[in-house]
Structures are given as C-alpha cells and as structure tokens.
Amino acid sequence: MGLMEKRCIATECLNDTGFSYTLSLINGKYKMIILYTLMEFRVVRFNEMKRYIGEISYKTLSSTLKELEKDKLINRKEYPQIPPKVEYSLTERGRSLIPILDAMCEWGLENKI
C-alpha cells in the first residue's frame, strides 16, 4: 500500500491485522510477564516462576504456561525424576518477541513517573 493511499475503516476489520494476531498470542494477565521472565532468566522452573511473579496462583500459572506452549512460544522440558523437574524456556518463535519486550522495558524506564 502506497503512502498516499488512505485506508477506510468501513472496509477494514481489526481481526484481520497482524496486531490482532500478535495480541491474541500475548493477551492475558500474565502471558507477557511469563515471556519477560523467560527472556530475563532463560531457563526457569515452575516454582521459581511462581515465586518470582508472586501473586499468580498455581492453577493460573499452569494454564497460562500450557497456552504459551500450545502457541509455540515456550518449551516445556520434563525430567524423569522424583520429585518431577520441569523447566521452561523460550522457543525460537518466543525469542522473536524479545525486541518487543525490550522496547517495552526501554519505554518504561524512559517514561516511569
């Protein structure tokens, strides 16, 4: 689309945009927090993440991690031992969000009131 071509909202739909798709993957109270945690610490165990985030319930953390895994943004690696050990990390697809997360961090540091 050329710079001079004006889009008309009457013929557009938010659901068709790349913004909407990205938002569908990261929308939710804790998804961005989990992605940020994995960006900062690379490999994190479930209980470490629970302690770091603080106010999240075990059930919410578990279901949010499952959604992020289903969307191929994080890896879940389970070790066959007792007690069970599970580690989470960003996939390559998840790592591709790092520039967005970095930009949010920069903006927050520059605009914190």
mmCIF file of C-alpha atoms in Angstrom:
data_model
loop_
_atom_site.group_PDB
_atom_site.id
_atom_site.type_symbol
_atom_site.label_atom_id
_atom_site.label_comp_id
_atom_site.label_asym_id
_atom_site.label_seq_id
_atom_site.Cartn_x
_atom_site.Cartn_y
_atom_site.Cartn_z
ATOM 1 C CA MET A 1 0.000 0.000 0.000
ATOM 2 C CA GLY A 2 1.439 3.351 -1.022
ATOM 3 C CA LEU A 3 1.919 6.182 1.424
ATOM 4 C CA MET A 4 -0.680 8.299 -0.326
ATOM 5 C CA GLU A 5 -3.368 5.598 -0.298
ATOM 6 C CA LYS A 6 -5.796 6.211 2.558
ATOM 7 C CA ARG A 7 -7.405 3.226 4.257
ATOM 8 C CA CYS A 8 -11.076 3.387 5.094
ATOM 9 C CA ILE A 9 -12.176 1.901 8.407
ATOM 10 C CA ALA A 10 -15.523 0.898 6.884
ATOM 11 C CA THR A 11 -13.751 -1.693 4.715
ATOM 12 C CA GLU A 12 -11.340 -2.947 7.383
ATOM 13 C CA CYS A 13 -11.552 -5.362 10.309
ATOM 14 C CA LEU A 14 -9.239 -5.366 13.339
ATOM 15 C CA ASN A 15 -9.306 -9.189 13.440
ATOM 16 C CA ASP A 16 -7.524 -9.276 10.060
ATOM 17 C CA THR A 17 -4.479 -7.324 11.256
ATOM 18 C CA GLY A 18 -1.078 -8.582 12.344
ATOM 19 C CA PHE A 19 -1.570 -6.552 15.520
ATOM 20 C CA SER A 20 -4.673 -8.556 16.383
ATOM 21 C CA TYR A 21 -2.903 -11.878 15.772
ATOM 22 C CA THR A 22 0.062 -10.898 17.952
ATOM 23 C CA LEU A 23 -2.284 -9.690 20.666
ATOM 24 C CA SER A 24 -4.189 -12.996 20.557
ATOM 25 C CA LEU A 25 -0.951 -14.799 21.470
ATOM 26 C CA ILE A 26 0.222 -12.482 24.251
ATOM 27 C CA ASN A 27 -3.078 -11.182 25.616
ATOM 28 C CA GLY A 28 -3.922 -12.196 29.149
ATOM 29 C CA LYS A 29 -2.961 -11.024 32.588
ATOM 30 C CA TYR A 30 0.294 -12.993 32.879
ATOM 31 C CA LYS A 31 1.477 -14.012 29.392
ATOM 32 C CA MET A 32 3.755 -11.015 28.861
ATOM 33 C CA ILE A 33 5.085 -11.378 32.419
ATOM 34 C CA ILE A 34 5.959 -15.035 31.812
ATOM 35 C CA LEU A 35 7.602 -14.216 28.475
ATOM 36 C CA TYR A 36 9.574 -11.402 30.131
ATOM 37 C CA THR A 37 10.657 -13.759 32.934
ATOM 38 C CA LEU A 38 11.933 -16.311 30.422
ATOM 39 C CA MET A 39 13.648 -13.591 28.401
ATOM 40 C CA GLU A 40 15.484 -12.380 31.519
ATOM 41 C CA PHE A 41 16.362 -15.747 33.097
ATOM 42 C CA ARG A 42 16.384 -18.074 30.019
ATOM 43 C CA VAL A 43 15.520 -21.376 31.777
ATOM 44 C CA VAL A 44 13.089 -21.272 34.689
ATOM 45 C CA ARG A 45 11.439 -23.956 36.785
ATOM 46 C CA PHE A 46 7.739 -23.768 37.652
ATOM 47 C CA ASN A 47 8.182 -22.953 41.357
ATOM 48 C CA GLU A 48 10.886 -20.374 40.609
ATOM 49 C CA MET A 49 8.496 -18.608 38.248
ATOM 50 C CA LYS A 50 5.682 -18.785 40.807
ATOM 51 C CA ARG A 51 7.922 -17.167 43.449
ATOM 52 C CA TYR A 52 9.245 -14.522 41.037
ATOM 53 C CA ILE A 53 5.804 -13.451 39.781
ATOM 54 C CA GLY A 54 4.280 -13.624 43.256
ATOM 55 C CA GLU A 55 0.547 -13.011 43.030
ATOM 56 C CA ILE A 56 -0.210 -15.665 40.368
ATOM 57 C CA SER A 57 -1.981 -18.846 41.505
ATOM 58 C CA TYR A 58 -0.588 -22.296 40.698
ATOM 59 C CA LYS A 59 -3.633 -23.050 38.541
ATOM 60 C CA THR A 60 -3.345 -19.816 36.553
ATOM 61 C CA LEU A 61 0.404 -20.247 36.060
ATOM 62 C CA SER A 62 -0.085 -23.814 34.891
ATOM 63 C CA SER A 63 -2.870 -22.982 32.415
ATOM 64 C CA THR A 64 -1.020 -19.916 31.079
ATOM 65 C CA LEU A 65 2.162 -21.939 30.521
ATOM 66 C CA LYS A 66 0.104 -24.562 28.644
ATOM 67 C CA GLU A 67 -1.385 -21.864 26.387
ATOM 68 C CA LEU A 68 2.048 -20.397 25.634
ATOM 69 C CA GLU A 69 3.369 -23.881 24.878
ATOM 70 C CA LYS A 70 0.401 -24.627 22.604
ATOM 71 C CA ASP A 71 1.136 -21.394 20.711
ATOM 72 C CA LYS A 72 4.782 -22.498 20.352
ATOM 73 C CA LEU A 73 6.171 -19.541 22.285
ATOM 74 C CA ILE A 74 7.738 -21.602 25.079
ATOM 75 C CA ASN A 75 9.351 -25.018 25.528
ATOM 76 C CA ARG A 76 8.490 -27.345 28.386
ATOM 77 C CA LYS A 77 11.190 -29.864 29.281
ATOM 78 C CA GLU A 78 10.308 -32.561 31.771
ATOM 79 C CA TYR A 79 12.971 -34.622 33.523
ATOM 80 C CA PRO A 80 12.042 -38.176 34.609
ATOM 81 C CA GLN A 81 12.977 -37.967 38.268
ATOM 82 C CA ILE A 82 11.372 -37.822 41.684
ATOM 83 C CA PRO A 83 10.308 -35.215 42.547
ATOM 84 C CA PRO A 84 9.478 -34.240 38.952
ATOM 85 C CA LYS A 85 11.560 -31.441 37.465
ATOM 86 C CA VAL A 86 10.129 -29.265 34.686
ATOM 87 C CA GLU A 87 11.932 -26.370 33.042
ATOM 88 C CA TYR A 88 10.543 -23.698 30.736
ATOM 89 C CA SER A 89 12.351 -21.622 28.127
ATOM 90 C CA LEU A 90 11.503 -19.524 25.078
ATOM 91 C CA THR A 91 11.273 -21.224 21.713
ATOM 92 C CA GLU A 92 12.818 -19.566 18.683
ATOM 93 C CA ARG A 93 9.355 -18.168 17.942
ATOM 94 C CA GLY A 94 9.124 -16.860 21.513
ATOM 95 C CA ARG A 95 12.607 -15.344 21.267
ATOM 96 C CA SER A 96 11.451 -13.411 18.210
ATOM 97 C CA LEU A 97 9.269 -11.374 20.618
ATOM 98 C CA ILE A 98 12.361 -10.157 22.542
ATOM 99 C CA PRO A 99 12.661 -6.873 20.556
ATOM 100 C CA ILE A 100 9.057 -6.060 21.507
ATOM 101 C CA LEU A 101 9.700 -6.894 25.175
ATOM 102 C CA ASP A 102 12.963 -4.895 25.112
ATOM 103 C CA ALA A 103 11.141 -1.901 23.615
ATOM 104 C CA MET A 104 8.541 -2.093 26.407
ATOM 105 C CA CYS A 105 11.334 -2.165 29.015
ATOM 106 C CA GLU A 106 13.051 0.837 27.414
ATOM 107 C CA TRP A 107 9.805 2.779 27.207
ATOM 108 C CA GLY A 108 9.045 2.010 30.854
ATOM 109 C CA LEU A 109 12.476 3.167 32.008
ATOM 110 C CA GLU A 110 12.230 6.391 29.988
ATOM 111 C CA ASN A 111 8.646 7.220 30.968
ATOM 112 C CA LYS A 112 8.368 5.970 34.534
ATOM 113 C CA ILE A 113 6.732 8.640 36.650
#
